[in-house]
Amino acid sequence: MELSTFLKNTWHAILSQPAILDSLLTVDLQPYVEYIQEAKIRQILLLGCGDSFFVAQAGAYAVPQLCPHYWAFAIEAADYPLYVPQVDAQTLVIGISASGRTVAVQNAMKAFRARTSHLALLTDVELSSSSFYRWLLLTHTQGPYNLPPTKTTTAAMFLLWRLFSQLGSGSALQPQFRLIPSYVEQLLQSRKLDEAFLEAVQDATFFWFLGQEHAAVAALIGATKLHEVGVARSTFCHLEEFAHHGILGVAPQDAVILVGPGGRYHAIFPKAMQTINAAFFSLNLH
């Protein structure tokens, strides 16, 4: 399988991630934390479309772990009419748009404004007119915002995780966040993971990306991007759903990629894939 096109289109964005994450460690999030606390926010709605929806999902998964006294959910921006009744005066709505001009996000935010005044935008650019929002959370990666969105997506997730961490435990986890850029740098410099992956899946014609909880977002992004750049056909499946149903559809020459911890499935899946001549690869960076 040829991956050179994928690498050519994304490698420049991937390599910039450590520096971007390192720069975001200096962003002062305390004013946003104080705003949320003083406004007595009780639930957080995150919305976006495309890659920004992935960021929203990652943020929603992080809230129960980092600030469990808040309730959060992520929606696709175009689905906003279904969720307007769920928003009240104690809801913080965070729209996510790298360019700040995504029409679906703008329409959703206008609708939610009738229900709450607590509107924020996570974006990459300083808007010329930002009075619509109570505050902007800026990533400052300078795009580009089309393919590949690697660094803007990663930066947005990182800022949300820092915000929710600080909201839940103050600065207790900040030393761990400072380790992330160097950890990413180490992964990028090491080719062992690349080589192991390519060796495992080199003959695959279809890819299944599996994950659960926060790892489900990474698996979904992997499946989407691999398919999006035309390298190979791929799909995402939640780990448990795959174990119950999806596994029955795996064919010879397929590749099953398990992202994140898989518990007992780390022992079950390799044997099951081997019996039907399908590849299995475990990607667990914990």
mmCIF file of C-alpha atoms in Angstrom:
data_model
loop_
_atom_site.group_PDB
_atom_site.id
_atom_site.type_symbol
_atom_site.label_atom_id
_atom_site.label_comp_id
_atom_site.label_asym_id
_atom_site.label_seq_id
_atom_site.Cartn_x
_atom_site.Cartn_y
_atom_site.Cartn_z
ATOM 1 C CA MET A 1 0.000 0.000 0.000
ATOM 2 C CA GLU A 2 1.325 3.423 -0.990
ATOM 3 C CA LEU A 3 1.196 6.074 1.712
ATOM 4 C CA SER A 4 3.458 8.672 0.113
ATOM 5 C CA THR A 5 0.580 10.946 -0.960
ATOM 6 C CA PHE A 6 -0.847 10.988 2.539
ATOM 7 C CA LEU A 7 2.544 11.721 4.056
ATOM 8 C CA LYS A 8 3.279 14.464 1.556
ATOM 9 C CA ASN A 9 -0.004 16.274 2.289
ATOM 10 C CA THR A 10 0.145 16.015 6.067
ATOM 11 C CA TRP A 11 3.752 15.740 7.161
ATOM 12 C CA HIS A 12 4.429 19.481 7.234
ATOM 13 C CA ALA A 13 1.441 20.008 9.547
ATOM 14 C CA ILE A 14 2.339 17.068 11.763
ATOM 15 C CA LEU A 15 5.900 18.275 12.267
ATOM 16 C CA SER A 16 4.704 21.666 13.480
ATOM 17 C CA GLN A 17 2.629 20.241 16.329
ATOM 18 C CA PRO A 18 5.233 20.241 19.142
ATOM 19 C CA ALA A 19 6.066 23.922 18.647
ATOM 20 C CA ILE A 20 2.385 24.887 18.473
ATOM 21 C CA LEU A 21 1.543 22.973 21.648
ATOM 22 C CA ASP A 22 4.520 24.467 23.431
ATOM 23 C CA SER A 23 3.383 27.994 22.551
ATOM 24 C CA LEU A 24 -0.112 27.283 23.879
ATOM 25 C CA LEU A 25 1.267 26.502 27.329
ATOM 26 C CA THR A 26 1.700 30.246 27.870
ATOM 27 C CA VAL A 27 -1.946 31.121 27.124
ATOM 28 C CA ASP A 28 -3.507 32.518 30.303
ATOM 29 C CA LEU A 29 -6.766 30.621 30.806
ATOM 30 C CA GLN A 30 -7.575 31.935 34.273
ATOM 31 C CA PRO A 31 -9.913 34.714 33.007
ATOM 32 C CA TYR A 32 -12.011 32.096 31.194
ATOM 33 C CA VAL A 33 -12.074 29.851 34.254
ATOM 34 C CA GLU A 34 -13.219 32.734 36.439
ATOM 35 C CA TYR A 35 -15.881 33.664 33.911
ATOM 36 C CA ILE A 36 -17.330 30.142 33.941
ATOM 37 C CA GLN A 37 -17.293 30.000 37.724
ATOM 38 C CA GLU A 38 -18.794 33.450 38.283
ATOM 39 C CA ALA A 39 -21.532 32.814 35.706
ATOM 40 C CA LYS A 40 -22.471 29.630 37.593
ATOM 41 C CA ILE A 41 -22.316 27.567 34.432
ATOM 42 C CA ARG A 42 -23.609 24.041 34.943
ATOM 43 C CA GLN A 43 -23.418 22.561 31.441
ATOM 44 C CA ILE A 44 -21.154 23.069 28.440
ATOM 45 C CA LEU A 45 -22.282 22.528 24.859
ATOM 46 C CA LEU A 46 -19.524 22.220 22.261
ATOM 47 C CA LEU A 47 -20.313 22.373 18.572
ATOM 48 C CA GLY A 48 -18.531 22.305 15.268
ATOM 49 C CA CYS A 49 -18.593 20.622 11.901
ATOM 50 C CA GLY A 50 -15.974 18.590 10.071
ATOM 51 C CA ASP A 51 -12.725 18.480 12.004
ATOM 52 C CA SER A 52 -14.090 20.999 14.496
ATOM 53 C CA PHE A 53 -16.744 18.459 15.454
ATOM 54 C CA PHE A 54 -13.937 16.053 16.341
ATOM 55 C CA VAL A 55 -12.517 18.749 18.623
ATOM 56 C CA ALA A 56 -15.947 19.170 20.219
ATOM 57 C CA GLN A 57 -16.159 15.437 20.853
ATOM 58 C CA ALA A 58 -12.694 15.374 22.413
ATOM 59 C CA GLY A 59 -13.698 18.243 24.687
ATOM 60 C CA ALA A 60 -16.920 16.556 25.745
ATOM 61 C CA TYR A 61 -15.058 13.352 26.633
ATOM 62 C CA ALA A 62 -12.563 15.368 28.693
ATOM 63 C CA VAL A 63 -15.079 17.157 30.913
ATOM 64 C CA PRO A 64 -16.157 14.134 33.027
ATOM 65 C CA GLN A 65 -12.493 13.324 33.669
ATOM 66 C CA LEU A 66 -11.125 16.821 34.264
ATOM 67 C CA CYS A 67 -14.049 18.776 35.753
ATOM 68 C CA PRO A 68 -16.754 16.235 36.647
ATOM 69 C CA HIS A 69 -19.018 18.738 38.401
ATOM 70 C CA TYR A 70 -19.958 20.065 34.938
ATOM 71 C CA TRP A 71 -21.997 18.271 32.305
ATOM 72 C CA ALA A 72 -20.928 18.505 28.668
ATOM 73 C CA PHE A 73 -22.050 17.286 25.289
ATOM 74 C CA ALA A 74 -20.905 17.736 21.693
ATOM 75 C CA ILE A 75 -23.128 18.243 18.678
ATOM 76 C CA GLU A 76 -22.690 18.602 14.939
ATOM 77 C CA ALA A 77 -23.377 22.272 14.240
ATOM 78 C CA ALA A 78 -25.980 21.497 11.589
ATOM 79 C CA ASP A 79 -28.043 19.566 14.158
ATOM 80 C CA TYR A 80 -28.475 22.581 16.428
ATOM 81 C CA PRO A 81 -32.312 22.822 16.104
ATOM 82 C CA LEU A 82 -32.645 19.575 18.052
ATOM 83 C CA TYR A 83 -30.687 20.970 21.000
ATOM 84 C CA VAL A 84 -32.010 24.515 21.374
ATOM 85 C CA PRO A 85 -34.512 23.404 24.071
ATOM 86 C CA GLN A 86 -31.663 21.874 26.100
ATOM 87 C CA VAL A 87 -29.848 25.193 26.438
ATOM 88 C CA ASP A 88 -30.627 27.550 29.312
ATOM 89 C CA ALA A 89 -29.134 30.587 31.035
ATOM 90 C CA GLN A 90 -26.560 28.406 32.823
ATOM 91 C CA THR A 91 -25.248 26.827 29.634
ATOM 92 C CA LEU A 92 -21.932 27.817 28.088
ATOM 93 C CA VAL A 93 -21.961 27.254 24.331
ATOM 94 C CA ILE A 94 -18.522 26.948 22.736
ATOM 95 C CA GLY A 95 -18.519 27.132 18.968
ATOM 96 C CA ILE A 96 -15.443 25.732 17.241
ATOM 97 C CA SER A 97 -14.312 27.059 13.866
ATOM 98 C CA ALA A 98 -10.687 27.434 12.778
ATOM 99 C CA SER A 99 -11.547 30.226 10.333
ATOM 100 C CA GLY A 100 -14.204 31.746 12.582
ATOM 101 C CA ARG A 101 -16.523 31.935 9.566
ATOM 102 C CA THR A 102 -18.105 28.467 9.355
ATOM 103 C CA VAL A 103 -21.718 29.108 8.318
ATOM 104 C CA ALA A 104 -23.198 26.155 10.200
ATOM 105 C CA VAL A 105 -21.463 27.246 13.411
ATOM 106 C CA GLN A 106 -22.591 30.848 12.968
ATOM 107 C CA ASN A 107 -26.208 29.784 12.430
ATOM 108 C CA ALA A 108 -26.148 27.578 15.502
ATOM 109 C CA MET A 109 -24.650 30.273 17.705
ATOM 110 C CA LYS A 110 -27.306 32.778 16.594
ATOM 111 C CA ALA A 111 -30.033 30.312 17.556
ATOM 112 C CA PHE A 112 -28.503 29.573 20.952
ATOM 113 C CA ARG A 113 -28.111 33.274 21.689
ATOM 114 C CA ALA A 114 -31.861 33.437 22.316
ATOM 115 C CA ARG A 115 -31.403 30.929 25.159
ATOM 116 C CA THR A 116 -28.127 31.981 26.784
ATOM 117 C CA SER A 117 -25.763 34.923 26.736
ATOM 118 C CA HIS A 118 -22.759 32.703 27.449
ATOM 119 C CA LEU A 119 -21.334 32.193 23.976
ATOM 120 C CA ALA A 120 -17.655 31.599 23.230
ATOM 121 C CA LEU A 121 -15.707 30.806 20.094
ATOM 122 C CA LEU A 122 -12.624 28.594 19.825
ATOM 123 C CA THR A 123 -10.896 29.800 16.673
ATOM 124 C CA ASP A 124 -7.555 30.415 15.033
ATOM 125 C CA VAL A 125 -8.043 34.044 14.067
ATOM 126 C CA GLU A 126 -8.835 37.319 15.783
ATOM 127 C CA LEU A 127 -12.210 38.322 14.368
ATOM 128 C CA SER A 128 -12.714 41.893 13.216
ATOM 129 C CA SER A 129 -16.048 41.935 15.033
ATOM 130 C CA SER A 130 -16.147 39.646 18.059
ATOM 131 C CA SER A 131 -18.770 41.434 20.157
ATOM 132 C CA PHE A 132 -21.210 38.617 19.422
ATOM 133 C CA TYR A 133 -19.192 36.344 21.741
ATOM 134 C CA ARG A 134 -18.388 36.830 25.406
ATOM 135 C CA TRP A 135 -14.849 35.662 24.699
ATOM 136 C CA LEU A 136 -12.589 34.158 22.053
ATOM 137 C CA LEU A 137 -10.179 31.317 22.700
ATOM 138 C CA LEU A 138 -7.407 31.589 20.121
ATOM 139 C CA THR A 139 -5.064 28.867 18.844
ATOM 140 C CA HIS A 140 -2.929 31.108 16.567
ATOM 141 C CA THR A 141 -1.625 28.310 14.331
ATOM 142 C CA GLN A 142 -2.100 30.397 11.147
ATOM 143 C CA GLY A 143 -3.828 27.630 9.197
ATOM 144 C CA PRO A 144 -4.249 26.436 6.547
ATOM 145 C CA TYR A 145 -7.757 25.370 7.485
ATOM 146 C CA ASN A 146 -8.455 22.910 4.703
ATOM 147 C CA LEU A 147 -6.607 19.635 4.283
ATOM 148 C CA PRO A 148 -4.591 18.940 6.310
ATOM 149 C CA PRO A 149 -5.971 20.504 9.529
ATOM 150 C CA THR A 150 -3.598 18.615 11.782
ATOM 151 C CA LYS A 151 -2.091 21.456 13.757
ATOM 152 C CA THR A 152 -5.269 23.521 14.166
ATOM 153 C CA THR A 153 -7.201 20.457 15.313
ATOM 154 C CA THR A 154 -4.505 19.420 17.769
ATOM 155 C CA ALA A 155 -4.094 22.960 19.099
ATOM 156 C CA ALA A 156 -7.843 23.350 19.676
ATOM 157 C CA MET A 157 -8.059 20.064 21.555
ATOM 158 C CA PHE A 158 -5.049 20.979 23.655
ATOM 159 C CA LEU A 159 -6.519 24.335 24.679
ATOM 160 C CA LEU A 160 -9.843 22.767 25.628
ATOM 161 C CA TRP A 161 -8.093 20.130 27.736
ATOM 162 C CA ARG A 162 -6.069 22.807 29.507
ATOM 163 C CA LEU A 163 -9.179 24.899 30.108
ATOM 164 C CA PHE A 164 -11.209 22.036 31.541
ATOM 165 C CA SER A 165 -8.275 20.823 33.607
ATOM 166 C CA GLN A 166 -7.829 24.257 35.152
ATOM 167 C CA LEU A 167 -11.574 24.500 35.708
ATOM 168 C CA GLY A 168 -11.569 21.232 37.606
ATOM 169 C CA SER A 169 -8.319 21.169 39.548
ATOM 170 C CA GLY A 170 -6.668 24.542 39.124
ATOM 171 C CA SER A 171 -3.004 24.205 38.165
ATOM 172 C CA ALA A 172 -2.550 20.686 39.558
ATOM 173 C CA LEU A 173 -2.210 19.051 36.131
ATOM 174 C CA GLN A 174 -0.214 21.802 34.428
ATOM 175 C CA PRO A 175 3.155 20.015 34.937
ATOM 176 C CA GLN A 176 1.742 17.077 32.967
ATOM 177 C CA PHE A 177 0.584 19.355 30.166
ATOM 178 C CA ARG A 178 4.107 20.745 29.896
ATOM 179 C CA LEU A 179 5.360 17.250 29.077
ATOM 180 C CA ILE A 180 3.045 16.790 26.103
ATOM 181 C CA PRO A 181 4.986 18.815 23.472
ATOM 182 C CA SER A 182 8.219 16.928 24.155
ATOM 183 C CA TYR A 183 6.343 13.612 24.139
ATOM 184 C CA VAL A 184 4.863 14.436 20.731
ATOM 185 C CA GLU A 185 8.330 15.441 19.516
ATOM 186 C CA GLN A 186 9.731 12.070 20.599
ATOM 187 C CA LEU A 187 6.984 10.239 18.724
ATOM 188 C CA LEU A 188 7.674 12.214 15.563
ATOM 189 C CA GLN A 189 11.410 11.574 15.726
ATOM 190 C CA SER A 190 11.011 7.837 16.237
ATOM 191 C CA ARG A 191 10.256 5.808 13.132
ATOM 192 C CA LYS A 192 9.692 2.548 15.022
ATOM 193 C CA LEU A 193 5.953 3.101 15.215
ATOM 194 C CA ASP A 194 5.744 3.998 11.511
ATOM 195 C CA GLU A 195 7.710 0.943 10.486
ATOM 196 C CA ALA A 196 5.714 -1.417 12.705
ATOM 197 C CA PHE A 197 2.428 -0.044 11.378
ATOM 198 C CA LEU A 198 3.452 -0.290 7.733
ATOM 199 C CA GLU A 199 4.739 -3.819 8.182
ATOM 200 C CA ALA A 200 1.488 -4.913 9.814
ATOM 201 C CA VAL A 201 -0.910 -3.399 7.286
ATOM 202 C CA GLN A 202 1.075 -3.212 4.030
ATOM 203 C CA ASP A 203 -1.274 -5.588 2.183
ATOM 204 C CA ALA A 204 -4.535 -4.199 3.558
ATOM 205 C CA THR A 205 -7.221 -2.868 1.227
ATOM 206 C CA PHE A 206 -9.750 -1.726 3.850
ATOM 207 C CA PHE A 207 -9.169 -0.291 7.334
ATOM 208 C CA TRP A 208 -11.293 -0.544 10.481
ATOM 209 C CA PHE A 209 -10.382 2.028 13.140
ATOM 210 C CA LEU A 210 -11.620 1.126 16.629
ATOM 211 C CA GLY A 211 -11.670 3.066 19.886
ATOM 212 C CA GLN A 212 -13.721 3.940 22.922
ATOM 213 C CA GLU A 213 -14.067 7.000 25.170
ATOM 214 C CA HIS A 214 -11.464 9.671 24.253
ATOM 215 C CA ALA A 215 -9.608 7.193 22.029
ATOM 216 C CA ALA A 216 -12.746 6.917 19.891
ATOM 217 C CA VAL A 217 -12.107 10.470 18.663
ATOM 218 C CA ALA A 218 -8.562 9.582 17.584
ATOM 219 C CA ALA A 219 -9.848 6.468 15.808
ATOM 220 C CA LEU A 220 -12.572 8.489 14.068
ATOM 221 C CA ILE A 221 -10.031 11.051 12.872
ATOM 222 C CA GLY A 222 -7.731 8.291 11.615
ATOM 223 C CA ALA A 223 -10.503 6.642 9.612
ATOM 224 C CA THR A 224 -11.756 9.941 8.219
ATOM 225 C CA LYS A 225 -8.346 11.221 7.120
ATOM 226 C CA LEU A 226 -7.194 7.968 5.559
ATOM 227 C CA HIS A 227 -10.370 7.836 3.506
ATOM 228 C CA GLU A 228 -10.376 11.589 2.816
ATOM 229 C CA VAL A 229 -6.987 11.691 1.124
ATOM 230 C CA GLY A 230 -7.835 8.680 -1.006
ATOM 231 C CA VAL A 231 -5.115 6.400 0.339
ATOM 232 C CA ALA A 232 -7.489 3.585 1.237
ATOM 233 C CA ARG A 233 -11.090 2.916 2.131
ATOM 234 C CA SER A 234 -11.700 3.017 5.862
ATOM 235 C CA THR A 235 -14.368 3.247 8.530
ATOM 236 C CA PHE A 236 -14.690 3.912 12.255
ATOM 237 C CA CYS A 237 -16.456 1.652 14.719
ATOM 238 C CA HIS A 238 -16.802 1.946 18.486
ATOM 239 C CA LEU A 239 -14.788 -0.822 20.090
ATOM 240 C CA GLU A 240 -17.698 -2.551 21.824
ATOM 241 C CA GLU A 241 -19.964 -2.293 18.784
ATOM 242 C CA PHE A 242 -17.257 -3.814 16.624
ATOM 243 C CA ALA A 243 -16.902 -6.704 19.069
ATOM 244 C CA HIS A 244 -20.652 -7.376 18.856
ATOM 245 C CA HIS A 245 -21.392 -6.693 15.199
ATOM 246 C CA GLY A 246 -18.607 -5.157 13.104
ATOM 247 C CA ILE A 247 -16.226 -8.054 13.502
ATOM 248 C CA LEU A 248 -18.626 -10.196 11.465
ATOM 249 C CA GLY A 249 -17.995 -7.949 8.457
ATOM 250 C CA VAL A 250 -14.196 -8.111 8.452
ATOM 251 C CA ALA A 251 -12.865 -9.637 5.256
ATOM 252 C CA PRO A 252 -9.482 -11.068 4.231
ATOM 253 C CA GLN A 253 -6.940 -8.311 3.481
ATOM 254 C CA ASP A 254 -8.716 -5.909 5.863
ATOM 255 C CA ALA A 255 -6.756 -4.215 8.635
ATOM 256 C CA VAL A 256 -8.148 -3.650 12.128
ATOM 257 C CA ILE A 257 -6.511 -0.746 14.007
ATOM 258 C CA LEU A 258 -7.253 -0.608 17.720
ATOM 259 C CA VAL A 259 -6.559 2.896 19.068
ATOM 260 C CA GLY A 260 -6.021 3.272 22.812
ATOM 261 C CA PRO A 261 -6.555 0.710 25.557
ATOM 262 C CA GLY A 262 -8.617 -2.281 24.508
ATOM 263 C CA GLY A 263 -8.680 -4.454 27.613
ATOM 264 C CA ARG A 264 -9.451 -8.064 26.879
ATOM 265 C CA TYR A 265 -9.718 -7.378 23.142
ATOM 266 C CA HIS A 266 -5.945 -7.081 22.857
ATOM 267 C CA ALA A 267 -5.838 -10.838 23.332
ATOM 268 C CA ILE A 268 -8.981 -11.739 21.377
ATOM 269 C CA PHE A 269 -8.688 -9.682 18.188
ATOM 270 C CA PRO A 270 -5.235 -10.782 16.938
ATOM 271 C CA LYS A 271 -6.282 -14.433 16.996
ATOM 272 C CA ALA A 272 -9.638 -13.677 15.384
ATOM 273 C CA MET A 273 -8.023 -11.639 12.585
ATOM 274 C CA GLN A 274 -5.427 -14.293 11.937
ATOM 275 C CA THR A 275 -8.091 -16.898 11.215
ATOM 276 C CA ILE A 276 -9.505 -14.823 8.344
ATOM 277 C CA ASN A 277 -6.176 -13.465 7.046
ATOM 278 C CA ALA A 278 -6.814 -9.905 8.226
ATOM 279 C CA ALA A 279 -4.185 -7.656 9.818
ATOM 280 C CA PHE A 280 -4.357 -6.343 13.382
ATOM 281 C CA PHE A 281 -2.436 -3.392 14.823
ATOM 282 C CA SER A 282 -2.661 -1.937 18.318
ATOM 283 C CA LEU A 283 -1.938 1.780 18.672
ATOM 284 C CA ASN A 284 -1.789 2.528 22.390
ATOM 285 C CA LEU A 285 0.309 5.561 23.326
ATOM 286 C CA HIS A 286 -0.557 5.659 27.041
#
